[in-house]
């Protein structure tokens, strides 16, 4: 099984899960909220380490960039299952009601991020900072545009 | 890159990270704590879904078992970087002081879990429930023994 296949398999699994009611995946809404917050936080940490290299705040380390990008790509499919029906309440969170009222748009953002994360991991495998920079921009933009539309500050 | 290689690469990356001071990976201790809690929670959710099939609480679904086991295996290397020096304070958590005072023993537990998670993913790829059951037991035991020794209730 290639890495790409693994990412695709995890993505497919997450899509399957998305189609189920939250109750089928999480014992209660609180768990779904902790799950999405936890997975997004872990993704954000690894994504941020690539960003620090892209922005010159950390020296470029091709292996570290690839490791971090692989983790981001492998996890990019996960958080969305935690936004199922009925998970707008149950624990403190920053998700706007639009996540549930504009679900198609939200899912589109989630899909864009997964696509960009895959491209970033592919770029990181070249070991070239300029390729990573080129892929990092659109990936970071996909985070920002979703946060702007669907996350309270 | 095979899935096994991916898991090994992520594990190697996490080991590299473990060798660095927490400040090199996380902006502050609070982030390290959120990181380890988030990654362990996500792992626990996916692990629990396999457990529900193993214990007959959910009907056996070979594909779902494999998807969940792949996620557990891919993430099994991550949480440990969040237990670096100076991360015993900074946010509420349940880690016992022994995590830092008996670091070699803690690392051994972390390593055992990664090994068992890899075996569980391999068992899940056979698509056979009896193989999954056989691998699930030791994996679950590795969670429990670490929690007993290093996590407050």
mmCIF file of C-alpha atoms in Angstrom:
data_model
loop_
_atom_site.group_PDB
_atom_site.id
_atom_site.type_symbol
_atom_site.label_atom_id
_atom_site.label_comp_id
_atom_site.label_asym_id
_atom_site.label_seq_id
_atom_site.Cartn_x
_atom_site.Cartn_y
_atom_site.Cartn_z
ATOM 1 C CA UNK A 1 0.000 0.000 0.000
ATOM 2 C CA UNK A 2 1.556 3.305 -1.030
ATOM 3 C CA UNK A 3 1.408 6.417 1.116
ATOM 4 C CA UNK A 4 -0.991 7.992 -1.371
ATOM 5 C CA UNK A 5 -3.188 4.913 -1.122
ATOM 6 C CA UNK A 6 -3.069 5.167 2.651
ATOM 7 C CA UNK A 7 -4.117 8.810 2.566
ATOM 8 C CA UNK A 8 -6.867 7.953 0.083
ATOM 9 C CA UNK A 9 -8.022 5.044 2.263
ATOM 10 C CA UNK A 10 -8.152 7.212 5.367
ATOM 11 C CA UNK A 11 -10.004 9.874 3.381
ATOM 12 C CA UNK A 12 -12.483 7.315 2.091
ATOM 13 C CA UNK A 13 -12.983 5.989 5.604
ATOM 14 C CA UNK A 14 -13.669 9.465 6.918
ATOM 15 C CA UNK A 15 -16.187 10.083 4.125
ATOM 16 C CA UNK A 16 -17.974 6.864 5.026
ATOM 17 C CA UNK A 17 -18.066 7.994 8.635
ATOM 18 C CA UNK A 18 -19.394 11.442 7.644
ATOM 19 C CA UNK A 19 -22.424 9.793 6.112
ATOM 20 C CA UNK A 20 -23.406 8.223 9.434
ATOM 21 C CA UNK A 21 -25.220 10.028 12.267
ATOM 22 C CA UNK A 22 -22.868 11.254 15.008
ATOM 23 C CA UNK A 23 -24.373 8.729 17.402
ATOM 24 C CA UNK A 24 -22.983 5.907 15.267
ATOM 25 C CA UNK A 25 -19.429 7.154 15.644
ATOM 26 C CA UNK A 26 -19.280 8.986 18.955
ATOM 27 C CA UNK A 27 -20.891 8.002 22.227
ATOM 28 C CA UNK A 28 -21.941 11.624 22.762
ATOM 29 C CA UNK A 29 -21.616 15.052 21.155
ATOM 30 C CA UNK A 30 -18.901 16.024 23.639
ATOM 31 C CA UNK A 31 -16.678 13.277 22.252
ATOM 32 C CA UNK A 32 -17.247 14.420 18.670
ATOM 33 C CA UNK A 33 -16.285 17.962 19.699
ATOM 34 C CA UNK A 34 -13.138 16.782 21.508
ATOM 35 C CA UNK A 35 -12.291 14.616 18.512
ATOM 36 C CA UNK A 36 -12.518 17.413 15.961
ATOM 37 C CA UNK A 37 -10.717 19.876 18.223
ATOM 38 C CA UNK A 38 -7.972 17.375 19.013
ATOM 39 C CA UNK A 39 -7.368 16.327 15.428
ATOM 40 C CA UNK A 40 -7.418 19.909 14.135
ATOM 41 C CA UNK A 41 -5.008 20.987 16.883
ATOM 42 C CA UNK A 42 -2.543 18.212 16.024
ATOM 43 C CA UNK A 43 -2.807 19.056 12.325
ATOM 44 C CA UNK A 44 -2.266 22.732 13.124
ATOM 45 C CA UNK A 45 0.898 22.015 15.090
ATOM 46 C CA UNK A 46 2.479 20.015 12.284
ATOM 47 C CA UNK A 47 1.278 22.447 9.627
ATOM 48 C CA UNK A 48 2.697 25.327 11.644
ATOM 49 C CA UNK A 49 6.137 23.705 11.737
ATOM 50 C CA UNK A 50 6.183 23.691 7.943
ATOM 51 C CA UNK A 51 4.977 27.287 7.962
ATOM 52 C CA UNK A 52 7.859 28.299 10.225
ATOM 53 C CA UNK A 53 10.296 26.933 7.643
ATOM 54 C CA UNK A 54 8.424 28.523 4.752
ATOM 55 C CA UNK A 55 8.493 31.876 6.544
ATOM 56 C CA UNK A 56 12.160 31.585 7.511
ATOM 57 C CA UNK A 57 11.467 31.416 11.245
ATOM 58 C CA UNK A 58 13.023 27.947 11.386
ATOM 59 C CA UNK A 59 15.916 26.731 9.232
ATOM 60 C CA UNK A 60 14.738 24.522 6.370
ATOM 61 C CA UNK A 61 15.015 20.820 7.167
ATOM 62 C CA UNK A 62 13.746 18.746 4.245
ATOM 63 C CA UNK A 63 13.160 15.616 6.319
ATOM 64 C CA UNK A 64 11.268 17.452 9.047
ATOM 65 C CA UNK A 65 9.156 19.208 6.409
ATOM 66 C CA UNK A 66 8.291 15.889 4.803
ATOM 67 C CA UNK A 67 7.522 14.201 8.124
ATOM 68 C CA UNK A 68 5.234 17.045 9.153
ATOM 69 C CA UNK A 69 3.534 17.196 5.750
ATOM 70 C CA UNK A 70 2.954 13.422 5.800
ATOM 71 C CA UNK A 71 1.252 13.677 9.181
ATOM 72 C CA UNK A 72 -0.918 16.583 7.996
ATOM 73 C CA UNK A 73 -1.920 14.667 4.848
ATOM 74 C CA UNK A 74 -2.652 11.455 6.756
ATOM 75 C CA UNK A 75 -4.831 13.310 9.286
ATOM 76 C CA UNK A 76 -6.513 15.799 6.940
ATOM 77 C CA UNK A 77 -9.515 13.536 6.440
ATOM 78 C CA UNK A 78 -10.251 13.005 10.115
ATOM 79 C CA UNK A 79 -11.719 16.114 11.780
ATOM 80 C CA UNK A 80 -14.849 16.402 9.645
ATOM 81 C CA UNK A 81 -16.576 13.343 11.125
ATOM 82 C CA UNK A 82 -16.635 15.312 14.384
ATOM 83 C CA UNK A 83 -18.990 17.935 12.927
ATOM 84 C CA UNK A 84 -21.958 15.571 12.496
ATOM 85 C CA UNK A 85 -25.602 16.380 13.221
ATOM 86 C CA UNK A 86 -26.212 17.262 16.863
ATOM 87 C CA UNK A 87 -22.622 18.232 17.591
ATOM 88 C CA UNK A 88 -23.288 21.979 17.656
ATOM 89 C CA UNK A 89 -23.745 21.617 21.432
ATOM 90 C CA UNK A 90 -22.181 19.416 24.108
ATOM 91 C CA UNK A 91 -18.920 21.170 24.977
ATOM 92 C CA UNK A 92 -17.389 24.626 24.501
ATOM 93 C CA UNK A 93 -16.328 25.137 20.884
ATOM 94 C CA UNK A 94 -15.816 27.843 18.280
ATOM 95 C CA UNK A 95 -17.698 26.370 15.331
ATOM 96 C CA UNK A 96 -20.272 28.748 13.869
ATOM 97 C CA UNK A 97 -23.858 27.552 13.261
ATOM 98 C CA UNK A 98 -23.043 27.846 9.541
ATOM 99 C CA UNK A 99 -21.149 24.534 9.801
ATOM 100 C CA UNK A 100 -24.525 22.821 10.057
ATOM 101 C CA UNK A 101 -26.721 25.299 8.141
ATOM 102 C CA UNK A 102 -24.344 25.533 5.168
ATOM 103 C CA UNK A 103 -23.093 21.973 5.217
ATOM 104 C CA UNK A 104 -22.345 21.672 1.489
ATOM 105 C CA UNK A 105 -20.126 24.752 1.601
ATOM 106 C CA UNK A 106 -18.397 23.494 4.745
ATOM 107 C CA UNK A 107 -17.774 20.075 3.199
ATOM 108 C CA UNK A 108 -16.321 21.790 0.145
ATOM 109 C CA UNK A 109 -13.826 23.643 2.356
ATOM 110 C CA UNK A 110 -12.946 20.386 4.113
ATOM 111 C CA UNK A 111 -12.382 18.704 0.764
ATOM 112 C CA UNK A 112 -10.223 21.561 -0.524
ATOM 113 C CA UNK A 113 -7.995 21.297 2.533
ATOM 114 C CA UNK A 114 -7.545 17.558 2.000
ATOM 115 C CA UNK A 115 -6.597 18.152 -1.626
ATOM 116 C CA UNK A 116 -4.115 20.907 -0.721
ATOM 117 C CA UNK A 117 -2.647 18.815 2.118
ATOM 118 C CA UNK A 118 -2.024 16.005 -0.364
ATOM 119 C CA UNK A 119 -0.294 18.451 -2.721
ATOM 120 C CA UNK A 120 1.815 19.810 0.131
ATOM 121 C CA UNK A 121 2.961 16.300 1.085
ATOM 122 C CA UNK A 122 3.843 15.620 -2.563
ATOM 123 C CA UNK A 123 5.801 18.885 -2.698
ATOM 124 C CA UNK A 124 7.599 18.022 0.537
ATOM 125 C CA UNK A 125 8.699 14.715 -0.957
ATOM 126 C CA UNK A 126 10.690 16.663 -3.582
ATOM 127 C CA UNK A 127 12.821 18.041 -0.737
ATOM 128 C CA UNK A 128 12.798 21.468 -2.385
ATOM 129 C CA UNK A 129 11.841 24.506 -0.343
ATOM 130 C CA UNK A 130 10.525 26.449 -3.333
ATOM 131 C CA UNK A 131 8.121 23.616 -4.170
ATOM 132 C CA UNK A 132 7.012 23.453 -0.543
ATOM 133 C CA UNK A 133 6.476 27.229 -0.480
ATOM 134 C CA UNK A 134 4.355 27.026 -3.627
ATOM 135 C CA UNK A 135 2.139 24.310 -2.113
ATOM 136 C CA UNK A 136 2.046 25.787 1.369
ATOM 137 C CA UNK A 137 0.322 29.011 0.305
ATOM 138 C CA UNK A 138 -2.871 27.453 -1.071
ATOM 139 C CA UNK A 139 -2.991 24.972 1.827
ATOM 140 C CA UNK A 140 -2.716 27.783 4.381
ATOM 141 C CA UNK A 141 -5.334 29.750 2.453
ATOM 142 C CA UNK A 142 -7.697 26.774 2.655
ATOM 143 C CA UNK A 143 -7.339 26.773 6.461
ATOM 144 C CA UNK A 144 -7.882 30.531 6.666
ATOM 145 C CA UNK A 145 -10.907 30.727 4.383
ATOM 146 C CA UNK A 146 -12.649 27.932 6.311
ATOM 147 C CA UNK A 147 -11.785 29.511 9.671
ATOM 148 C CA UNK A 148 -13.040 32.903 8.459
ATOM 149 C CA UNK A 149 -16.357 31.447 7.335
ATOM 150 C CA UNK A 150 -16.959 28.771 9.959
ATOM 151 C CA UNK A 151 -15.018 29.507 13.134
ATOM 152 C CA UNK A 152 -15.675 32.171 15.742
ATOM 153 C CA UNK A 153 -12.639 34.089 16.942
ATOM 154 C CA UNK B 1 6.344 4.391 0.010
ATOM 155 C CA UNK B 2 4.491 1.508 1.662
ATOM 156 C CA UNK B 3 2.107 1.979 4.545
ATOM 157 C CA UNK B 4 4.612 0.249 6.835
ATOM 158 C CA UNK B 5 7.271 2.673 5.638
ATOM 159 C CA UNK B 6 4.932 5.560 6.313
ATOM 160 C CA UNK B 7 4.264 4.375 9.846
ATOM 161 C CA UNK B 8 7.992 3.841 10.361
ATOM 162 C CA UNK B 9 8.747 7.294 8.967
ATOM 163 C CA UNK B 10 6.218 8.943 11.241
ATOM 164 C CA UNK B 11 7.594 6.953 14.174
ATOM 165 C CA UNK B 12 11.145 7.993 13.311
ATOM 166 C CA UNK B 13 10.050 11.605 13.026
ATOM 167 C CA UNK B 14 8.394 11.458 16.423
ATOM 168 C CA UNK B 15 11.536 9.932 17.956
ATOM 169 C CA UNK B 16 13.614 12.736 16.494
ATOM 170 C CA UNK B 17 11.183 15.221 17.981
ATOM 171 C CA UNK B 18 11.304 13.480 21.373
ATOM 172 C CA UNK B 19 15.023 14.154 21.541
ATOM 173 C CA UNK B 20 14.494 17.911 21.287
ATOM 174 C CA UNK B 21 13.468 20.172 24.168
ATOM 175 C CA UNK B 22 9.755 20.931 24.234
ATOM 176 C CA UNK B 23 10.491 24.551 23.367
ATOM 177 C CA UNK B 24 11.823 23.450 19.976
ATOM 178 C CA UNK B 25 8.522 21.817 19.069
ATOM 179 C CA UNK B 26 5.818 23.664 20.962
ATOM 180 C CA UNK B 27 5.514 27.389 21.551
ATOM 181 C CA UNK B 28 4.520 26.693 25.170
ATOM 182 C CA UNK B 29 3.829 23.798 27.533
ATOM 183 C CA UNK B 30 0.076 24.317 27.152
ATOM 184 C CA UNK B 31 0.354 23.463 23.469
ATOM 185 C CA UNK B 32 2.342 20.301 24.187
ATOM 186 C CA UNK B 33 -0.354 19.239 26.661
ATOM 187 C CA UNK B 34 -3.179 19.945 24.201
ATOM 188 C CA UNK B 35 -1.209 18.108 21.522
ATOM 189 C CA UNK B 36 -0.721 14.923 23.523
ATOM 190 C CA UNK B 37 -4.291 14.999 24.849
ATOM 191 C CA UNK B 38 -5.711 15.600 21.378
ATOM 192 C CA UNK B 39 -3.702 12.901 19.658
ATOM 193 C CA UNK B 40 -4.375 10.339 22.397
ATOM 194 C CA UNK B 41 -8.089 11.147 22.309
ATOM 195 C CA UNK B 42 -8.262 10.649 18.543
ATOM 196 C CA UNK B 43 -6.311 7.394 18.832
ATOM 197 C CA UNK B 44 -8.633 6.262 21.626
ATOM 198 C CA UNK B 45 -11.731 6.898 19.543
ATOM 199 C CA UNK B 46 -10.482 4.841 16.610
ATOM 200 C CA UNK B 47 -9.095 2.134 18.876
ATOM 201 C CA UNK B 48 -12.414 1.971 20.699
ATOM 202 C CA UNK B 49 -14.288 1.358 17.456
ATOM 203 C CA UNK B 50 -12.164 -1.740 16.853
ATOM 204 C CA UNK B 51 -12.758 -2.761 20.460
ATOM 205 C CA UNK B 52 -16.515 -2.522 19.978
ATOM 206 C CA UNK B 53 -16.258 -5.002 17.100
ATOM 207 C CA UNK B 54 -13.906 -7.272 19.036
ATOM 208 C CA UNK B 55 -16.325 -7.285 21.981
ATOM 209 C CA UNK B 56 -19.385 -7.830 19.812
ATOM 210 C CA UNK B 57 -20.936 -4.453 20.623
ATOM 211 C CA UNK B 58 -20.745 -3.490 16.953
ATOM 212 C CA UNK B 59 -21.130 -5.866 13.999
ATOM 213 C CA UNK B 60 -17.783 -6.782 12.457
ATOM 214 C CA UNK B 61 -16.936 -4.655 9.425
ATOM 215 C CA UNK B 62 -13.548 -5.647 8.020
ATOM 216 C CA UNK B 63 -13.063 -2.399 6.126
ATOM 217 C CA UNK B 64 -13.965 -0.200 9.076
ATOM 218 C CA UNK B 65 -11.652 -2.245 11.308
ATOM 219 C CA UNK B 66 -8.794 -1.792 8.878
ATOM 220 C CA UNK B 67 -9.435 1.939 8.423
ATOM 221 C CA UNK B 68 -9.512 2.469 12.174
ATOM 222 C CA UNK B 69 -6.420 0.329 12.765
ATOM 223 C CA UNK B 70 -4.517 2.203 10.038
ATOM 224 C CA UNK B 71 -5.314 5.529 11.707
ATOM 225 C CA UNK B 72 -4.232 4.190 15.118
ATOM 226 C CA UNK B 73 -0.970 2.866 13.675
ATOM 227 C CA UNK B 74 -0.227 6.077 11.768
ATOM 228 C CA UNK B 75 -0.843 8.207 14.875
ATOM 229 C CA UNK B 76 0.700 5.909 17.497
ATOM 230 C CA UNK B 77 4.065 7.659 17.288
ATOM 231 C CA UNK B 78 2.712 11.167 17.817
ATOM 232 C CA UNK B 79 1.583 11.778 21.420
ATOM 233 C CA UNK B 80 4.949 11.176 23.090
ATOM 234 C CA UNK B 81 6.572 14.372 21.825
ATOM 235 C CA UNK B 82 3.988 16.206 23.922
ATOM 236 C CA UNK B 83 5.453 14.841 27.163
ATOM 237 C CA UNK B 84 8.769 16.691 26.867
ATOM 238 C CA UNK B 85 10.665 18.389 29.698
ATOM 239 C CA UNK B 86 8.696 21.203 31.300
ATOM 240 C CA UNK B 87 5.298 19.942 30.159
ATOM 241 C CA UNK B 88 4.253 18.675 33.578
ATOM 242 C CA UNK B 89 2.572 22.063 34.108
ATOM 243 C CA UNK B 90 0.815 24.546 31.840
ATOM 244 C CA UNK B 91 -2.737 23.197 31.534
ATOM 245 C CA UNK B 92 -4.945 20.724 33.394
ATOM 246 C CA UNK B 93 -3.868 17.150 32.668
ATOM 247 C CA UNK B 94 -3.840 13.665 34.191
ATOM 248 C CA UNK B 95 -0.215 12.668 33.626
ATOM 249 C CA UNK B 96 1.523 11.493 36.811
ATOM 250 C CA UNK B 97 4.928 12.963 37.782
ATOM 251 C CA UNK B 98 6.332 9.489 37.013
ATOM 252 C CA UNK B 99 6.133 10.351 33.290
ATOM 253 C CA UNK B 100 9.110 12.638 33.856
ATOM 254 C CA UNK B 101 10.796 10.904 36.808
ATOM 255 C CA UNK B 102 10.659 7.438 35.219
ATOM 256 C CA UNK B 103 11.146 8.500 31.636
ATOM 257 C CA UNK B 104 12.850 5.305 30.414
ATOM 258 C CA UNK B 105 9.947 3.191 31.667
ATOM 259 C CA UNK B 106 7.431 5.598 30.138
ATOM 260 C CA UNK B 107 9.224 5.546 26.782
ATOM 261 C CA UNK B 108 9.222 1.754 26.897
ATOM 262 C CA UNK B 109 5.434 1.767 27.311
ATOM 263 C CA UNK B 110 5.117 4.227 24.429
ATOM 264 C CA UNK B 111 7.278 2.004 22.259
ATOM 265 C CA UNK B 112 5.294 -1.121 23.158
ATOM 266 C CA UNK B 113 2.076 0.577 22.140
ATOM 267 C CA UNK B 114 3.541 1.562 18.776
ATOM 268 C CA UNK B 115 4.672 -2.015 18.181
ATOM 269 C CA UNK B 116 1.268 -3.444 19.136
ATOM 270 C CA UNK B 117 -0.548 -0.836 17.036
ATOM 271 C CA UNK B 118 1.531 -1.912 14.040
ATOM 272 C CA UNK B 119 0.632 -5.558 14.690
ATOM 273 C CA UNK B 120 -3.050 -4.655 15.022
ATOM 274 C CA UNK B 121 -2.996 -2.845 11.666
ATOM 275 C CA UNK B 122 -1.310 -5.870 10.081
ATOM 276 C CA UNK B 123 -3.944 -8.162 11.605
ATOM 277 C CA UNK B 124 -6.729 -5.888 10.365
ATOM 278 C CA UNK B 125 -5.355 -6.123 6.839
ATOM 279 C CA UNK B 126 -6.092 -9.874 6.895
ATOM 280 C CA UNK B 127 -9.785 -9.005 7.224
ATOM 281 C CA UNK B 128 -10.206 -11.806 9.779
ATOM 282 C CA UNK B 129 -11.887 -11.044 13.086
ATOM 283 C CA UNK B 130 -10.022 -13.794 14.964
ATOM 284 C CA UNK B 131 -6.679 -12.294 13.908
ATOM 285 C CA UNK B 132 -7.867 -8.838 14.933
ATOM 286 C CA UNK B 133 -9.034 -10.192 18.296
ATOM 287 C CA UNK B 134 -5.638 -11.802 18.875
ATOM 288 C CA UNK B 135 -3.805 -8.543 18.159
ATOM 289 C CA UNK B 136 -6.305 -6.287 19.923
ATOM 290 C CA UNK B 137 -5.755 -7.837 23.360
ATOM 291 C CA UNK B 138 -2.041 -7.015 23.695
ATOM 292 C CA UNK B 139 -2.605 -3.562 22.179
ATOM 293 C CA UNK B 140 -5.375 -2.797 24.685
ATOM 294 C CA UNK B 141 -3.199 -4.165 27.472
ATOM 295 C CA UNK B 142 -0.405 -1.780 26.450
ATOM 296 C CA UNK B 143 -2.820 1.172 26.794
ATOM 297 C CA UNK B 144 -4.047 -0.063 30.182
ATOM 298 C CA UNK B 145 -0.662 -0.771 31.710
ATOM 299 C CA UNK B 146 0.611 2.665 30.717
ATOM 300 C CA UNK B 147 -2.531 4.381 32.006
ATOM 301 C CA UNK B 148 -2.297 2.450 35.287
ATOM 302 C CA UNK B 149 1.311 3.492 35.813
ATOM 303 C CA UNK B 150 1.327 6.989 34.382
ATOM 304 C CA UNK B 151 -2.162 8.479 34.329
ATOM 305 C CA UNK B 152 -4.228 9.712 37.244
ATOM 306 C CA UNK B 153 -7.858 8.663 37.268
#
